Every structure is written in C-alpha cells, then in structure tokens.
Short mmCIF file of C-alpha atoms and ligand atoms in Angstrom, two decimals:
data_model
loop_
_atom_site.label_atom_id
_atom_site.label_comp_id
_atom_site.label_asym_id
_atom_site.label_seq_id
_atom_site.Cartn_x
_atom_site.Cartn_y
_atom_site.Cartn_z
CA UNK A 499 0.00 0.00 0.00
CA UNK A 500 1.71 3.60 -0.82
CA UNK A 501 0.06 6.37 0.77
CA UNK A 502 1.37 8.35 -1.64
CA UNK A 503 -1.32 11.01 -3.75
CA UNK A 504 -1.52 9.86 -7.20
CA UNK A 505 -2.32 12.18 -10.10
CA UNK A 506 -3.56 10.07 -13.23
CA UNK A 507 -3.01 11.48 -16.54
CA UNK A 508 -5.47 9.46 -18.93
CA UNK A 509 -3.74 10.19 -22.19
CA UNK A 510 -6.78 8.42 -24.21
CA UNK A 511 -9.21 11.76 -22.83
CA UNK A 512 -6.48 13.66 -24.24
CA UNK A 513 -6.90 12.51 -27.22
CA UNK A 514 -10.39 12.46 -27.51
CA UNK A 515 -10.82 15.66 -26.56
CA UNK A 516 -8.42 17.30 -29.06
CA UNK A 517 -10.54 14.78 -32.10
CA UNK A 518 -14.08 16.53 -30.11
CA UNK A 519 -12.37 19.92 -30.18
CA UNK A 520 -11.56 19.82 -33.46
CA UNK A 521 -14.76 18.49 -34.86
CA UNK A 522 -16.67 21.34 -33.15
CA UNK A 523 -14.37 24.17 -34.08
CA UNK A 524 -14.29 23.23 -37.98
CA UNK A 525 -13.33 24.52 -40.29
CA UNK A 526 -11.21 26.60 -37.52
CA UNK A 527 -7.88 25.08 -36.42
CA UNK A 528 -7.27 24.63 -33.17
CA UNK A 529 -4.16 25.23 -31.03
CA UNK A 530 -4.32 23.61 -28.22
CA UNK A 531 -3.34 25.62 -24.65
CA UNK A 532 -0.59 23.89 -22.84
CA UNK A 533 0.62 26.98 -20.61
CA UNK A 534 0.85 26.13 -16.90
CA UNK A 535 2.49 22.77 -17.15
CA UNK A 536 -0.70 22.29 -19.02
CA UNK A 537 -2.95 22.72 -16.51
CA UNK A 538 -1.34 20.98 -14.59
CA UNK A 539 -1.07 17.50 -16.40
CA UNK A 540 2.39 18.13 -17.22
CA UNK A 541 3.63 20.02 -20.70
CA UNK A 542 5.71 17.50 -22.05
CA UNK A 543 3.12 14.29 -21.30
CA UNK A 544 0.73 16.19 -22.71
CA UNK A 545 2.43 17.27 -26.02
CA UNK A 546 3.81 13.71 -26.40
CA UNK A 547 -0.13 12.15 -26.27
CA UNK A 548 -1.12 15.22 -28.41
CA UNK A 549 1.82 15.49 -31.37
CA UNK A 550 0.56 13.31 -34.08
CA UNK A 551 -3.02 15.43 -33.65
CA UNK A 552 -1.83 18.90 -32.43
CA UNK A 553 -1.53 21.55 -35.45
CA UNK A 554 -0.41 23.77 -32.93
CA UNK A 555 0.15 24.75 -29.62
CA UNK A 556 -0.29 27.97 -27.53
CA UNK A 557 1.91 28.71 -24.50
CA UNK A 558 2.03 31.81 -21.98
CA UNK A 559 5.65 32.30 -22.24
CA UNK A 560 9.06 32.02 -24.06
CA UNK A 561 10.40 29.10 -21.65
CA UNK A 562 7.28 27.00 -22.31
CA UNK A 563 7.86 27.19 -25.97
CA UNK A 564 11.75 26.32 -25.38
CA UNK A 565 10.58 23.10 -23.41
CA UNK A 566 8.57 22.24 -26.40
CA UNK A 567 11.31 22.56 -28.96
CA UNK A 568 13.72 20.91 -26.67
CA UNK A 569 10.83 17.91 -26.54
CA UNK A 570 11.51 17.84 -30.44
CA UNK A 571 8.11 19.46 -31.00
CA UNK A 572 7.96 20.99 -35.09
CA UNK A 573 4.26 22.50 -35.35
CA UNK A 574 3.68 26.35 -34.57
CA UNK A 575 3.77 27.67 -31.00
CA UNK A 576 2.43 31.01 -30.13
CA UNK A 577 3.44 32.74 -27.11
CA UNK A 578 0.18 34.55 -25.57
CA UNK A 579 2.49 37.46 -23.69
CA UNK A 580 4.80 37.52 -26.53
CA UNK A 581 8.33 38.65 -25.27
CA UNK A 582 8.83 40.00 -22.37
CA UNK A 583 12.62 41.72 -23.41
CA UNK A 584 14.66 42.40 -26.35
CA UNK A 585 16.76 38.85 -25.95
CA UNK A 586 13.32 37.28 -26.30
CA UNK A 587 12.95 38.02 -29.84
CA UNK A 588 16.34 36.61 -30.85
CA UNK A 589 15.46 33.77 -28.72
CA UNK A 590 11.90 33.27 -30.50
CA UNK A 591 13.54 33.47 -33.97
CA UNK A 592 15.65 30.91 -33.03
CA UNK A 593 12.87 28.51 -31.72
CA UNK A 594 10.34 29.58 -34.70
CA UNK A 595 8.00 30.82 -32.11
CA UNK A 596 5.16 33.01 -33.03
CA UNK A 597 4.91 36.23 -30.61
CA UNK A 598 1.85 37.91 -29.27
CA UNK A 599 2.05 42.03 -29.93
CA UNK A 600 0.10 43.55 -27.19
CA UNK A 601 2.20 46.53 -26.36
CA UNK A 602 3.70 49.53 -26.93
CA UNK A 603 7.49 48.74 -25.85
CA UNK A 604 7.39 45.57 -27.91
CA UNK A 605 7.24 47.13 -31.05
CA UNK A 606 10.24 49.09 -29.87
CA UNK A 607 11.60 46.22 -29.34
CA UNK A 608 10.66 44.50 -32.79
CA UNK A 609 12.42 47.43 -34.23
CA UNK A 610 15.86 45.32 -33.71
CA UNK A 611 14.49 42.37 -35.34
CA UNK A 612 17.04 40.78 -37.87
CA UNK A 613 15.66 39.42 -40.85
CA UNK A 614 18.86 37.54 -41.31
CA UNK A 615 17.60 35.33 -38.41
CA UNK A 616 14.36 34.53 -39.67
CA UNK A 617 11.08 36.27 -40.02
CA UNK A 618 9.05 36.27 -36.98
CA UNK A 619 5.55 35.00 -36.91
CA UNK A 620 3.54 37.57 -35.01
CA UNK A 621 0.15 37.87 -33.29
CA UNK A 622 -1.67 41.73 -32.95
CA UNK A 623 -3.02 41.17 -29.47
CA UNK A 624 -6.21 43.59 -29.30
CA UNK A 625 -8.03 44.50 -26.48
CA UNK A 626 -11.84 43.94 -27.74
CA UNK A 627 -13.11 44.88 -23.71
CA UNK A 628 -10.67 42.41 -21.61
CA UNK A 629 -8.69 45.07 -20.49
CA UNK A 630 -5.72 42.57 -19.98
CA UNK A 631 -3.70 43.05 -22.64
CA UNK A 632 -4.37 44.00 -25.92
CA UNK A 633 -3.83 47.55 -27.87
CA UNK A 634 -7.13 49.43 -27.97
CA UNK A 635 -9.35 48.92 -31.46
CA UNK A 636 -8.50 52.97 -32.12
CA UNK A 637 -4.97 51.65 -32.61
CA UNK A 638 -5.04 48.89 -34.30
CA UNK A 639 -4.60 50.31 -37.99
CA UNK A 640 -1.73 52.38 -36.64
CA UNK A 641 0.04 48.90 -35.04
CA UNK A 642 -0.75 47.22 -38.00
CA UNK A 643 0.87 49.38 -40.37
CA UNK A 644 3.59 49.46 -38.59
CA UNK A 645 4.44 45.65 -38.16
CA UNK A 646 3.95 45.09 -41.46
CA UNK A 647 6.58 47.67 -42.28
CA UNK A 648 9.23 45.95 -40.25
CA UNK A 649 11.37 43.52 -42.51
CA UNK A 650 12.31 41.18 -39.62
CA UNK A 651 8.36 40.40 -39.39
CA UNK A 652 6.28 37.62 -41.71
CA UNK A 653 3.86 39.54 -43.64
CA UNK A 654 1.05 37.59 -42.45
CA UNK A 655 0.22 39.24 -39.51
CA UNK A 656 -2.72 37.43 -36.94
CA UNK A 657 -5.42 39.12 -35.09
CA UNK A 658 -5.77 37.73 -32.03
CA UNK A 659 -8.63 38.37 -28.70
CA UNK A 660 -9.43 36.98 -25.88
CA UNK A 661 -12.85 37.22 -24.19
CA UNK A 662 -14.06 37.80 -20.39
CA UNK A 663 -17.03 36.20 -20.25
CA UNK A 664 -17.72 33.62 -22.66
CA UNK A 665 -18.98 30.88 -20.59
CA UNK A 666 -22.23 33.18 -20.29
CA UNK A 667 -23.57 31.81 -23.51
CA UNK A 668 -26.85 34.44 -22.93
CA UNK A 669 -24.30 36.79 -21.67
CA UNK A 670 -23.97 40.20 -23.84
CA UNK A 671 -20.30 41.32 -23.17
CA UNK A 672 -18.99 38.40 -26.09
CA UNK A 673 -21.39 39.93 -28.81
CA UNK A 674 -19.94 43.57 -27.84
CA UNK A 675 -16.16 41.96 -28.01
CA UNK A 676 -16.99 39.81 -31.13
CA UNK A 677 -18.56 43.01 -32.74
CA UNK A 678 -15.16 45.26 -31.17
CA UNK A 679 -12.69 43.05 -33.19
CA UNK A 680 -14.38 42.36 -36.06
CA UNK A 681 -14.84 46.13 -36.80
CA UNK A 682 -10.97 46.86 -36.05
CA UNK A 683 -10.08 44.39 -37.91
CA UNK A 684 -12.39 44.33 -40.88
CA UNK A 685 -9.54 45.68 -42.98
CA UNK A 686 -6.56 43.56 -42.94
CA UNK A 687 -6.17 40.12 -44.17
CA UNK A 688 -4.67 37.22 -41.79
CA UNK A 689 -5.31 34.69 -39.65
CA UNK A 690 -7.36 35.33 -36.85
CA UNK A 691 -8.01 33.81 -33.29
CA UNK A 692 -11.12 34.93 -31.03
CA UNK A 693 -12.78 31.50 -29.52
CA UNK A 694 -11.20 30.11 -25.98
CA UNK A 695 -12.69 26.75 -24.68
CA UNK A 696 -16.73 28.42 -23.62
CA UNK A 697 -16.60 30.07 -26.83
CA UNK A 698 -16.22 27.31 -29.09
CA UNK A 699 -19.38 25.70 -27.25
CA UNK A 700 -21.44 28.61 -27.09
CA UNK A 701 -20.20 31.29 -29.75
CA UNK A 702 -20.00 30.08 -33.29
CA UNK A 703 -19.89 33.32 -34.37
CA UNK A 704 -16.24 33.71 -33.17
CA UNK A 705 -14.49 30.44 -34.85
CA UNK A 706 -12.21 32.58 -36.73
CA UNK A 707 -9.65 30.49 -38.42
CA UNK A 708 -8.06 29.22 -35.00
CA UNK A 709 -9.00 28.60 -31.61
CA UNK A 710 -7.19 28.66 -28.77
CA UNK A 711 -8.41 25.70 -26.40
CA UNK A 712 -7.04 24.74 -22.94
CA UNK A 713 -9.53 23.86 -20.25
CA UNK A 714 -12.35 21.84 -22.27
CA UNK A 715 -8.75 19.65 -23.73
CA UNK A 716 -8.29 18.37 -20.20
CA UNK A 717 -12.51 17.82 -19.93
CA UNK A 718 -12.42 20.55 -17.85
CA UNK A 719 -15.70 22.89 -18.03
CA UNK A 720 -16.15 26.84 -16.72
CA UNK A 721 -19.81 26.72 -17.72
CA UNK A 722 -21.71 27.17 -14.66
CA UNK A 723 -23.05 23.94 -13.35
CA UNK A 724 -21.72 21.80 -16.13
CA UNK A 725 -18.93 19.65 -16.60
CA UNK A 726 -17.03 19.07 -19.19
CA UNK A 727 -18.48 15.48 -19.84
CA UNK A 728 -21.98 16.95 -20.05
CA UNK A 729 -20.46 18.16 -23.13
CA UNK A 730 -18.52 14.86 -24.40
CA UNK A 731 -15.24 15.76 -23.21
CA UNK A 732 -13.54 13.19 -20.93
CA UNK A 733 -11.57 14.12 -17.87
CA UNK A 734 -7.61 13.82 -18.16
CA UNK A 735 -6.46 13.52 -14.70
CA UNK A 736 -7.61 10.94 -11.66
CA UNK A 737 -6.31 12.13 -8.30
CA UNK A 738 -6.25 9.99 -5.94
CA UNK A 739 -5.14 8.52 -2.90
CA UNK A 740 -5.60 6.04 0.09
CA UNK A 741 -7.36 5.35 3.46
CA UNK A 742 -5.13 5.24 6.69
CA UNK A 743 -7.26 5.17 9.64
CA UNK A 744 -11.10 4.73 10.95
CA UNK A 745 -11.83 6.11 13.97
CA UNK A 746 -14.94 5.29 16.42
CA UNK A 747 -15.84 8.77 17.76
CA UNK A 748 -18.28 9.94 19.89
CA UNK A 749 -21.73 11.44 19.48
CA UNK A 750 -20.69 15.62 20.37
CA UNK A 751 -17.08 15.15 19.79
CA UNK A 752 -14.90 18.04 17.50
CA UNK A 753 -13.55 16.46 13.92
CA UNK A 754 -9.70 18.47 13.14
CA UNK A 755 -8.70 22.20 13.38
CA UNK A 756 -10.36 24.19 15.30
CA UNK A 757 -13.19 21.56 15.41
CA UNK A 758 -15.17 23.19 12.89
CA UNK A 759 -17.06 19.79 12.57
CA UNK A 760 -19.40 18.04 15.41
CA UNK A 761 -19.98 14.45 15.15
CA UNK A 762 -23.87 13.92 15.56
CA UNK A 763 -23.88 10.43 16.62
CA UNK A 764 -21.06 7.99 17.88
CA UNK A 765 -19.58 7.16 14.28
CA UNK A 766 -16.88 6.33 12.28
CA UNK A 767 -14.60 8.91 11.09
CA UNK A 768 -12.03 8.23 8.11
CA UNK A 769 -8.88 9.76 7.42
CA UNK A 770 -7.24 9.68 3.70
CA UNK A 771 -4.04 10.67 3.54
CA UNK A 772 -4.04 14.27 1.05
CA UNK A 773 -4.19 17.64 2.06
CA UNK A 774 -3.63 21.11 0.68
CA UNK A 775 0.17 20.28 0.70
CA UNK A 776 -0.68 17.81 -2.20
CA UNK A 777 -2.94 20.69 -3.84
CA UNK A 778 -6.42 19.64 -2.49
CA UNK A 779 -8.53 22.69 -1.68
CA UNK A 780 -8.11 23.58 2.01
CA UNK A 781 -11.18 25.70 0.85
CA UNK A 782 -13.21 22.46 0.38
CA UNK A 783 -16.27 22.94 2.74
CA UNK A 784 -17.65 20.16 4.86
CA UNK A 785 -20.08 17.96 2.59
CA UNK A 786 -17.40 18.01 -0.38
CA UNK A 787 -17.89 14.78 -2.33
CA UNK A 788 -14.88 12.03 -2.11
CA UNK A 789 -14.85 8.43 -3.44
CA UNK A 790 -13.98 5.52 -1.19
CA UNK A 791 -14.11 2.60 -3.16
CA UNK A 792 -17.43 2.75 -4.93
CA UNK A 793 -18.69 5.04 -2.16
CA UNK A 794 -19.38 8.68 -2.17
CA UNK A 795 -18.84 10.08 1.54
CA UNK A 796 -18.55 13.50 2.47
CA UNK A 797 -15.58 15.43 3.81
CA UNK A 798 -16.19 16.60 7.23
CA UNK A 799 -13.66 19.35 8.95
CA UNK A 800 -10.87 21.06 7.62
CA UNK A 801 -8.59 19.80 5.28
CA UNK A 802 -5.12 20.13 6.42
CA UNK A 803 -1.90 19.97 5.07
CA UNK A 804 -1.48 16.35 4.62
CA UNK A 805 -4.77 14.95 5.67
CA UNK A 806 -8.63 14.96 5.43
CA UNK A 807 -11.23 13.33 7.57
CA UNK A 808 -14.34 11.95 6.31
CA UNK A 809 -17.70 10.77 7.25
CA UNK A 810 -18.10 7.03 6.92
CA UNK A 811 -21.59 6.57 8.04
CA UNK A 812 -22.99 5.05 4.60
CA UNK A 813 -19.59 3.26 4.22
CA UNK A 814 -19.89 0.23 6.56
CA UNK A 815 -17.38 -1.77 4.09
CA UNK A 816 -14.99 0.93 4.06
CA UNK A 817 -11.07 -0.40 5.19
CA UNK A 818 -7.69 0.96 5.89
CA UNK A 819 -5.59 1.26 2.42
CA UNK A 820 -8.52 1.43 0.31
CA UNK A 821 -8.76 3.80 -2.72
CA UNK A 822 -9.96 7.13 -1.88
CA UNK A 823 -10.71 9.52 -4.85
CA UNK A 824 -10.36 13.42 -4.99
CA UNK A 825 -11.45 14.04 -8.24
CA UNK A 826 -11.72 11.91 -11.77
CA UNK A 827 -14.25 10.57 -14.70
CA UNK A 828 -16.33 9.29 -11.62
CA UNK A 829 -16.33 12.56 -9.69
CA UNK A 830 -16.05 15.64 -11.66
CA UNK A 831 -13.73 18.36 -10.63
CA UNK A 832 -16.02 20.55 -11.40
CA UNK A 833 -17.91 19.65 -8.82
CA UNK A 834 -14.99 19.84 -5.95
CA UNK A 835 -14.35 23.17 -7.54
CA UNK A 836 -17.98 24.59 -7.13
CA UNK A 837 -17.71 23.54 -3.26
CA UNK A 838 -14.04 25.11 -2.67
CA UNK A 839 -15.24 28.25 -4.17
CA UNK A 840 -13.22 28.34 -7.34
CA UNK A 841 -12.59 26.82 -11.19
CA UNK A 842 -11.67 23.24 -11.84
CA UNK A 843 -8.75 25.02 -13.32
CA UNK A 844 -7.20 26.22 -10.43
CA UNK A 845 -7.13 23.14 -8.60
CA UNK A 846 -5.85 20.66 -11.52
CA UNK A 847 -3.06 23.50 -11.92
CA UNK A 848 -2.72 23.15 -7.88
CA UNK A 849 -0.55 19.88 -8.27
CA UNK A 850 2.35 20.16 -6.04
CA UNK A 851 5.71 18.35 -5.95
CA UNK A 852 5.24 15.99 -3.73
CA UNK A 853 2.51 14.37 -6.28
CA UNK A 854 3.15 11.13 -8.02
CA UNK A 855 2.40 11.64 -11.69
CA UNK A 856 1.51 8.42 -13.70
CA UNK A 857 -0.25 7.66 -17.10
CA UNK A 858 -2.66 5.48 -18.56
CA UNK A 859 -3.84 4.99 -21.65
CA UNK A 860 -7.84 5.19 -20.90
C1 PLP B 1157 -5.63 30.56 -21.19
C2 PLP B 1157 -5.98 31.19 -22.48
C3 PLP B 1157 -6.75 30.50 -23.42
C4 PLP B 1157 -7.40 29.16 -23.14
O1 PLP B 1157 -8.55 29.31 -22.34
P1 PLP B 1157 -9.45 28.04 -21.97
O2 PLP B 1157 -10.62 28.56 -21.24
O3 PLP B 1157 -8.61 27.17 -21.09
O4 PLP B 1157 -9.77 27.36 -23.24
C5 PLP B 1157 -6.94 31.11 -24.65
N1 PLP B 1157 -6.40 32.31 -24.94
C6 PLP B 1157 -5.67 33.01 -24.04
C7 PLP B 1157 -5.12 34.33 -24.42
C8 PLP B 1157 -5.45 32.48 -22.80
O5 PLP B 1157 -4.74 33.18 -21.90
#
C-alpha cells in the first residue's frame, strides 16, 4: 500500500478531446493551450499524447515554448504574452515561435528584429473589452501598419482576442467583443483567433480560423453547473489517494482544526491521507464529495496539510488502504471546484511536488 497522492493522466481523454475539439471548431484550427504545465497534467506528457493530432500549440511564455522545442516538437507555437525583453525576440527566432504584440514597448523592441535570423511569426493582441492586454481597437490600424513595415516580421500578420465572459452563452459582453474586433479588424487580411474553450461551445460566431483551447482539452468545463463530460469531453487527470485510519468517535465530539465539525452520533470517522500540501482545496467545505471505493462520503472538517477526515456513516465496508478519490471521470472536478469556491482550473493546476504523476492509456 503507498500512501502516496496519485495524479492520473489518462492520455486516451487527451486525445479524444483534441478529435471533439476539433470536430466542433471546424473549419477553424485549433491550437491547443498547454501553458501552466498544461494545466497541470504536465507540458511534455501532454504534447507527447497530443503530437501526431496537435496543429499547434499555444503557450504563456518564451520558456514553455523552449521546453517544447527541446521535446523535439515541429508544429507552430504562439506565445500569448509575446516577449517579455529584447533577448526574447532573438530567442523566439531561433525557436520559430510566433509572438503575441500587445504593447507599446514591444514594437520598440521589434524594431531590432534581424531578418537575417528569420522572419518572426507575429500575433496583434487587441483589447476587444478584456482590459488585460491587448492595444485598444483605435490603434489597431496604426500597429498594424507598422508591423507590417518591419522587414524582420512575416507579412502575415494574426489578429488575435481573448474574451471575459464567454462561458455566459446568454451573456452580452462576447457579442460587444466579437462586434469590437471584427470592426478593427475588418480591414486587414490574416489569420485570426477569437474563440477560448466556452466560446467554441457557445459562440460560433467567433471560430475565426483558430482557436485557442485549454480547459475543455483536459474535460475541464467553466460553464456554470456543467462539466465538461456533459459536453462529451472526458476528464484527463484521476487524483487519488488512500485510506489510513477509521476512527470510532463519539456522538458531540470536534472532527480536526479548530473543530469546525461536530460528530452527531457515535460514528466512524475516516482519514485519507491528502491535504492542501498535495494541492487539495483547504477551501473544500464540509459535505465536499470524495470516493472511497465505490462510495461517495462527504468530507467533514478542515482539510489540512497532509490529511482529510471523512464521514463514513454510509460506508460500513470501508477499510484501511482502500482507494480514496479526490477528483476523476467518476467525480467531476467541477464539482470539488464549485464547493471550494473556485474553477476546476485552479485546482488541476494546484498539483504540487510531492505528487506522483503516472499515465494510462484510458
Ligand atoms: C488561457 C488562455 C486560453 C485558453 O482558455 P481556456 O478557457 O482554457 O480554453 C486562450 N487564450 C488566451 C489568451 C489564454 O490566456
């Protein structure tokens, strides 16, 4: 028995979802989001499961897009922040990267671009109502005119945006950002890239020729209330772990830290071993939904570091070393996100160190 916490990395979902992705998004491409160690299933792994399928990937930064090359990845790579210096352009040249243009002082820096080294692939990052990054629409013809000027740059120059609020699929702030680019843009020729994951289930309207999909790759939904299997997409990572005690304890007695948690009855109280030191929500409220075995039971107390307590009431069979499960096809993440107040995102990204990474092919 290892009491170790086990994060499963189902390279078959991968898979799948990049074939669903791409059915749904045609005739767009799609370059699929592996910034963040993707997600947190690991960049490499996931690159290696994708690379017969991917046309292209999307990182946030230069170092990602070095890992990739390094990996012996060939297909495009866009950098969403672009550089970040001077040295990064070389660098990007070098690695055939395509840069992001949101900013001012990059086209100063893009003003040193070689040609001799290459032309570089760029982006023109514009800020439809984000107000991340992005130029303003006003400025677009302006930044436009100028990159295409610059000899060091490929003349076919993208038009990229990103949206706030996508997964609101009656929501009107996508219309106002779809209607914002396509009017300061309307002019130029090029490829262009609108549609995150919510937006290539809910806005057609903003396929453009690529999108740029992350979350709904791993199965991972931001729609409110739905996961990402209620919309055919299979979940890449199983987290698990293991039971190491079952405790009798009495009817009034205080479950953990600061004994947020009563016990109502004598009963038996299970402890796996996971905590927030492993990346499990320490926000996870009491009545969070974990697997042990076949059974659902519900978390009871505060998570700690290293360990959680649960409610074994309705889980008479339950025994030391068996399989408890955090998150995975059987209980969404979704789910354990909704009740730790925050995206399935965040915690899949929460992996720390001390998490044992394995694969299977399912
Ligand atoms: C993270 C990110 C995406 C991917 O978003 P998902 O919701 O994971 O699909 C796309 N574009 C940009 C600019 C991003 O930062």
């Amino acid at each position: 028995m290892s009491r170790t916490t086990v994060a499963t990395i189902h390279l078959g979902a991968l898979r799948h979802n990049l074939a669903r992705l791409k059915a749904l998004a045609a005739p767009a491409k799609v370059m699929a989001v592996v910034k963040a160690d993707a997600y947190g299933h690991g960049l490499e792994r996931v690159a290696r499961a994708l690379n017969g399928e991917a046309e292209a990937f999307a990182v946030a930064a230069l170092g990602d897009g070095l890992r990739l090359r390094a990996a012996g990845h060939r297909q495009r790579i866009v950098v969403l922040s672009g550089p970040d210096n001077a040295r990064d352009i070389t660098e990007m040249q070098r690695l055939q990267l395509d840069a992001a243009i949101h900013h001012e002082v990059q086209l100063q820096w893009l003003t040193q671009v070689e040609p001799a080294r290459g032309r570089l692939r760029v982006w023109l990052k514009i800020d439809s109502g984000m107000h991340r990054l992005g130029f303003a629409p006003e400025r677009v013809a302006e930044v436009h005119a100028q990159l295409a000027a610059m000899p060091g740059i490929d003349p076919e120059i993208g038009l990229l945006t990103h949206f706030s609020d996508s997964e609101a699929f009656d929501g009107e702030q996508t219309p106002a950002q779809i209607a914002c680019f396509t009017e300061a843009t309307g002019m130029f020729d090029g490829p262009r890239s609108l549609s995150n994951s919510a937006a290539v289930l809910g806005w057609p309207a903003a396929r453009g020729d690529w999108v740029r999909t992350g979350g709904l790759l791993y199965g991972l939904s931001v729609v409110d209330g739905k996961t990402g299997a209620d919309f055919g997409f299979r979940p890449a990572m199983t987290l698990s772990t293991r039971l190491i005690a079952i405790n009798p304890i009495k009817c009034g007695e205080r479950i953990g830290y600061n004994g947020t948690w009563t016990c109502p009855e004598d009963m038996p109280v299970g402890v796996a071993a996971v905590g927030y030191g492993d990346g499990y929500p320490r926000s996870a409220m009491a009545g969070t939904p974990v697997l042990v075995g076949e059974q659902r039971v519900p978390l009871i107390g505060r998570v700690s570091m290293d360990l959680i307590t649960l409610d074994l009431r309705h889980a008479p069979a339950a025994k030391i070393g068996d399989r408890v499960l955090l998150w995975g096809p059987e209980l969404p993440v979704e789910l354990i996100a909704a009740q730790s107040g925050t995206i399935s995102y965040d915690l899949t990204c929460g992996m720390t160190r001390r998490v044992l990474f394995v694969e299977d092919e399912s």
